[in-house]
GROMACS .gro file of C-alpha atoms in nm:
model
  155
    1UNK     CA    1   0.000   0.000   0.000
    2UNK     CA    2   0.127   0.349  -0.086
    3UNK     CA    3   0.185   0.593   0.199
    4UNK     CA    4   0.078   0.957   0.161
    5UNK     CA    5   0.360   1.170   0.299
    6UNK     CA    6   0.199   1.507   0.220
    7UNK     CA    7  -0.136   1.624   0.089
    8UNK     CA    8  -0.231   1.989   0.039
    9UNK     CA    9  -0.534   2.106   0.235
   10UNK     CA   10  -0.680   2.410   0.404
   11UNK     CA   11  -0.581   2.260   0.739
   12UNK     CA   12  -0.220   2.227   0.625
   13UNK     CA   13  -0.191   2.596   0.539
   14UNK     CA   14   0.065   2.769   0.759
   15UNK     CA   15  -0.122   2.936   1.047
   16UNK     CA   16   0.111   3.235   1.040
   17UNK     CA   17  -0.004   3.325   0.688
   18UNK     CA   18  -0.364   3.308   0.804
   19UNK     CA   19  -0.308   3.491   1.133
   20UNK     CA   20  -0.128   3.794   0.989
   21UNK     CA   21  -0.428   3.929   0.795
   22UNK     CA   22  -0.655   3.847   1.088
   23UNK     CA   23  -0.426   4.023   1.333
   24UNK     CA   24  -0.397   4.326   1.106
   25UNK     CA   25  -0.773   4.343   1.073
   26UNK     CA   26  -0.810   4.332   1.451
   27UNK     CA   27  -0.550   4.609   1.491
   28UNK     CA   28  -0.730   4.822   1.232
   29UNK     CA   29  -1.052   4.779   1.424
   30UNK     CA   30  -0.893   4.874   1.757
   31UNK     CA   31  -0.701   5.170   1.614
   32UNK     CA   32  -1.011   5.302   1.438
   33UNK     CA   33  -1.132   5.429   1.776
   34UNK     CA   34  -0.824   5.652   1.820
   35UNK     CA   35  -0.876   5.971   1.616
   36UNK     CA   36  -0.505   6.058   1.572
   37UNK     CA   37  -0.418   5.716   1.430
   38UNK     CA   38  -0.692   5.694   1.166
   39UNK     CA   39  -0.456   5.815   0.891
   40UNK     CA   40  -0.211   5.534   0.970
   41UNK     CA   41  -0.487   5.279   0.922
   42UNK     CA   42  -0.459   5.319   0.547
   43UNK     CA   43  -0.120   5.147   0.560
   44UNK     CA   44  -0.264   4.858   0.759
   45UNK     CA   45  -0.553   4.829   0.515
   46UNK     CA   46  -0.317   4.815   0.217
   47UNK     CA   47  -0.098   4.547   0.382
   48UNK     CA   48  -0.401   4.339   0.476
   49UNK     CA   49  -0.544   4.358   0.125
   50UNK     CA   50  -0.214   4.248  -0.027
   51UNK     CA   51  -0.191   3.951   0.209
   52UNK     CA   52  -0.552   3.848   0.149
   53UNK     CA   53  -0.502   3.869  -0.227
   54UNK     CA   54  -0.202   3.636  -0.184
   55UNK     CA   55  -0.417   3.386   0.006
   56UNK     CA   56  -0.696   3.393  -0.250
   57UNK     CA   57  -0.446   3.360  -0.535
   58UNK     CA   58  -0.276   3.062  -0.369
   59UNK     CA   59  -0.612   2.894  -0.313
   60UNK     CA   60  -0.730   2.955  -0.671
   61UNK     CA   61  -0.408   2.841  -0.840
   62UNK     CA   62  -0.302   2.554  -0.612
   63UNK     CA   63  -0.567   2.401  -0.392
   64UNK     CA   64  -0.875   2.445  -0.611
   65UNK     CA   65  -0.722   2.273  -0.918
   66UNK     CA   66  -0.601   1.989  -0.693
   67UNK     CA   67  -0.948   1.935  -0.546
   68UNK     CA   68  -1.102   1.948  -0.896
   69UNK     CA   69  -0.858   1.685  -1.027
   70UNK     CA   70  -0.665   1.922  -1.257
   71UNK     CA   71  -0.312   1.814  -1.169
   72UNK     CA   72  -0.023   1.623  -1.324
   73UNK     CA   73   0.155   1.318  -1.187
   74UNK     CA   74   0.521   1.217  -1.199
   75UNK     CA   75   0.684   0.910  -1.046
   76UNK     CA   76   1.044   0.818  -0.984
   77UNK     CA   77   1.346   0.908  -0.777
   78UNK     CA   78   1.460   1.251  -0.664
   79UNK     CA   79   1.730   1.385  -0.897
   80UNK     CA   80   1.936   1.705  -0.903
   81UNK     CA   81   1.854   1.781  -0.539
   82UNK     CA   82   1.967   2.127  -0.433
   83UNK     CA   83   1.945   2.188  -0.059
   84UNK     CA   84   1.932   2.531   0.104
   85UNK     CA   85   2.279   2.670   0.158
   86UNK     CA   86   2.201   2.825   0.498
   87UNK     CA   87   1.908   2.925   0.718
   88UNK     CA   88   1.881   3.260   0.539
   89UNK     CA   89   1.860   3.113   0.188
   90UNK     CA   90   1.587   2.857   0.242
   91UNK     CA   91   1.519   2.759  -0.119
   92UNK     CA   92   1.517   2.393  -0.214
   93UNK     CA   93   1.492   2.239  -0.559
   94UNK     CA   94   1.488   1.896  -0.720
   95UNK     CA   95   1.346   1.710  -1.016
   96UNK     CA   96   1.171   1.380  -1.069
   97UNK     CA   97   1.189   1.232  -1.419
   98UNK     CA   98   1.270   1.572  -1.567
   99UNK     CA   99   0.995   1.767  -1.385
  100UNK     CA  100   1.150   2.048  -1.180
  101UNK     CA  101   1.025   2.167  -0.839
  102UNK     CA  102   1.148   2.465  -0.639
  103UNK     CA  103   1.011   2.601  -0.313
  104UNK     CA  104   1.096   2.768   0.015
  105UNK     CA  105   0.961   2.766   0.367
  106UNK     CA  106   0.835   3.124   0.349
  107UNK     CA  107   0.631   3.069   0.031
  108UNK     CA  108   0.265   3.160   0.067
  109UNK     CA  109   0.150   2.825  -0.060
  110UNK     CA  110  -0.089   2.543   0.007
  111UNK     CA  111   0.164   2.317  -0.164
  112UNK     CA  112   0.459   2.136  -0.011
  113UNK     CA  113   0.736   2.379   0.085
  114UNK     CA  114   0.923   2.237   0.384
  115UNK     CA  115   1.299   2.231   0.329
  116UNK     CA  116   1.543   1.999   0.504
  117UNK     CA  117   1.605   2.280   0.755
  118UNK     CA  118   1.234   2.268   0.840
  119UNK     CA  119   1.208   1.888   0.877
  120UNK     CA  120   1.105   1.837   0.516
  121UNK     CA  121   1.040   1.487   0.382
  122UNK     CA  122   1.216   1.523   0.046
  123UNK     CA  123   1.590   1.464   0.030
  124UNK     CA  124   1.855   1.351  -0.216
  125UNK     CA  125   1.791   0.991  -0.106
  126UNK     CA  126   1.413   0.993  -0.172
  127UNK     CA  127   1.326   0.706  -0.403
  128UNK     CA  128   1.017   0.556  -0.559
  129UNK     CA  129   0.785   0.852  -0.496
  130UNK     CA  130   0.477   0.983  -0.675
  131UNK     CA  131   0.423   1.357  -0.687
  132UNK     CA  132   0.097   1.522  -0.781
  133UNK     CA  133   0.149   1.882  -0.885
  134UNK     CA  134  -0.020   2.181  -1.044
  135UNK     CA  135   0.158   2.418  -1.279
  136UNK     CA  136   0.130   2.789  -1.206
  137UNK     CA  137   0.145   2.967  -1.543
  138UNK     CA  138   0.204   3.307  -1.383
  139UNK     CA  139   0.521   3.202  -1.198
  140UNK     CA  140   0.613   2.916  -1.431
  141UNK     CA  141   0.666   2.687  -1.131
  142UNK     CA  142   0.523   2.350  -1.036
  143UNK     CA  143   0.352   2.335  -0.697
  144UNK     CA  144   0.354   2.000  -0.516
  145UNK     CA  145   0.007   1.915  -0.385
  146UNK     CA  146   0.065   1.553  -0.286
  147UNK     CA  147   0.364   1.327  -0.221
  148UNK     CA  148   0.325   0.950  -0.197
  149UNK     CA  149   0.582   0.687  -0.109
  150UNK     CA  150   0.517   0.401  -0.349
  151UNK     CA  151   0.548   0.050  -0.222
  152UNK     CA  152   0.847  -0.135  -0.349
  153UNK     CA  153   0.777  -0.401  -0.610
  154UNK     CA  154   0.889  -0.747  -0.514
  155UNK     CA  155   1.082  -0.932  -0.781
   0.00000   0.00000   0.00000
């Protein structure tokens, strides 16, 4: 039986990316009662709108296509694995059968984006895996929405 190592979902979305817009909204509400700070609320409103647009965009381009079955599948071993060089450059990349994936921990994404520094499950020794992914035409990147460990065939 195959083992699902990661599957994109609303529950798996990083809480910090959800809490920031909520916290900013709460601060806007509280500060709206202070007359001298009302002008500064415009900055908070702009930041909140940008973050909410990012959330909606991530949902529409990653999670929604996955739930609707509009994704591609690739199977094989991890090749060309490129680990983050330090904790400040947390970008990781690899390919499976010629399909390239690149991500970082701070990505606003429903897809897989845990690097080895963040206890990620993909490494240069990952073998016999199936990756379901959606292609984002705006960024040109593939977003991993599911990772399965395939059972080994017995010969």
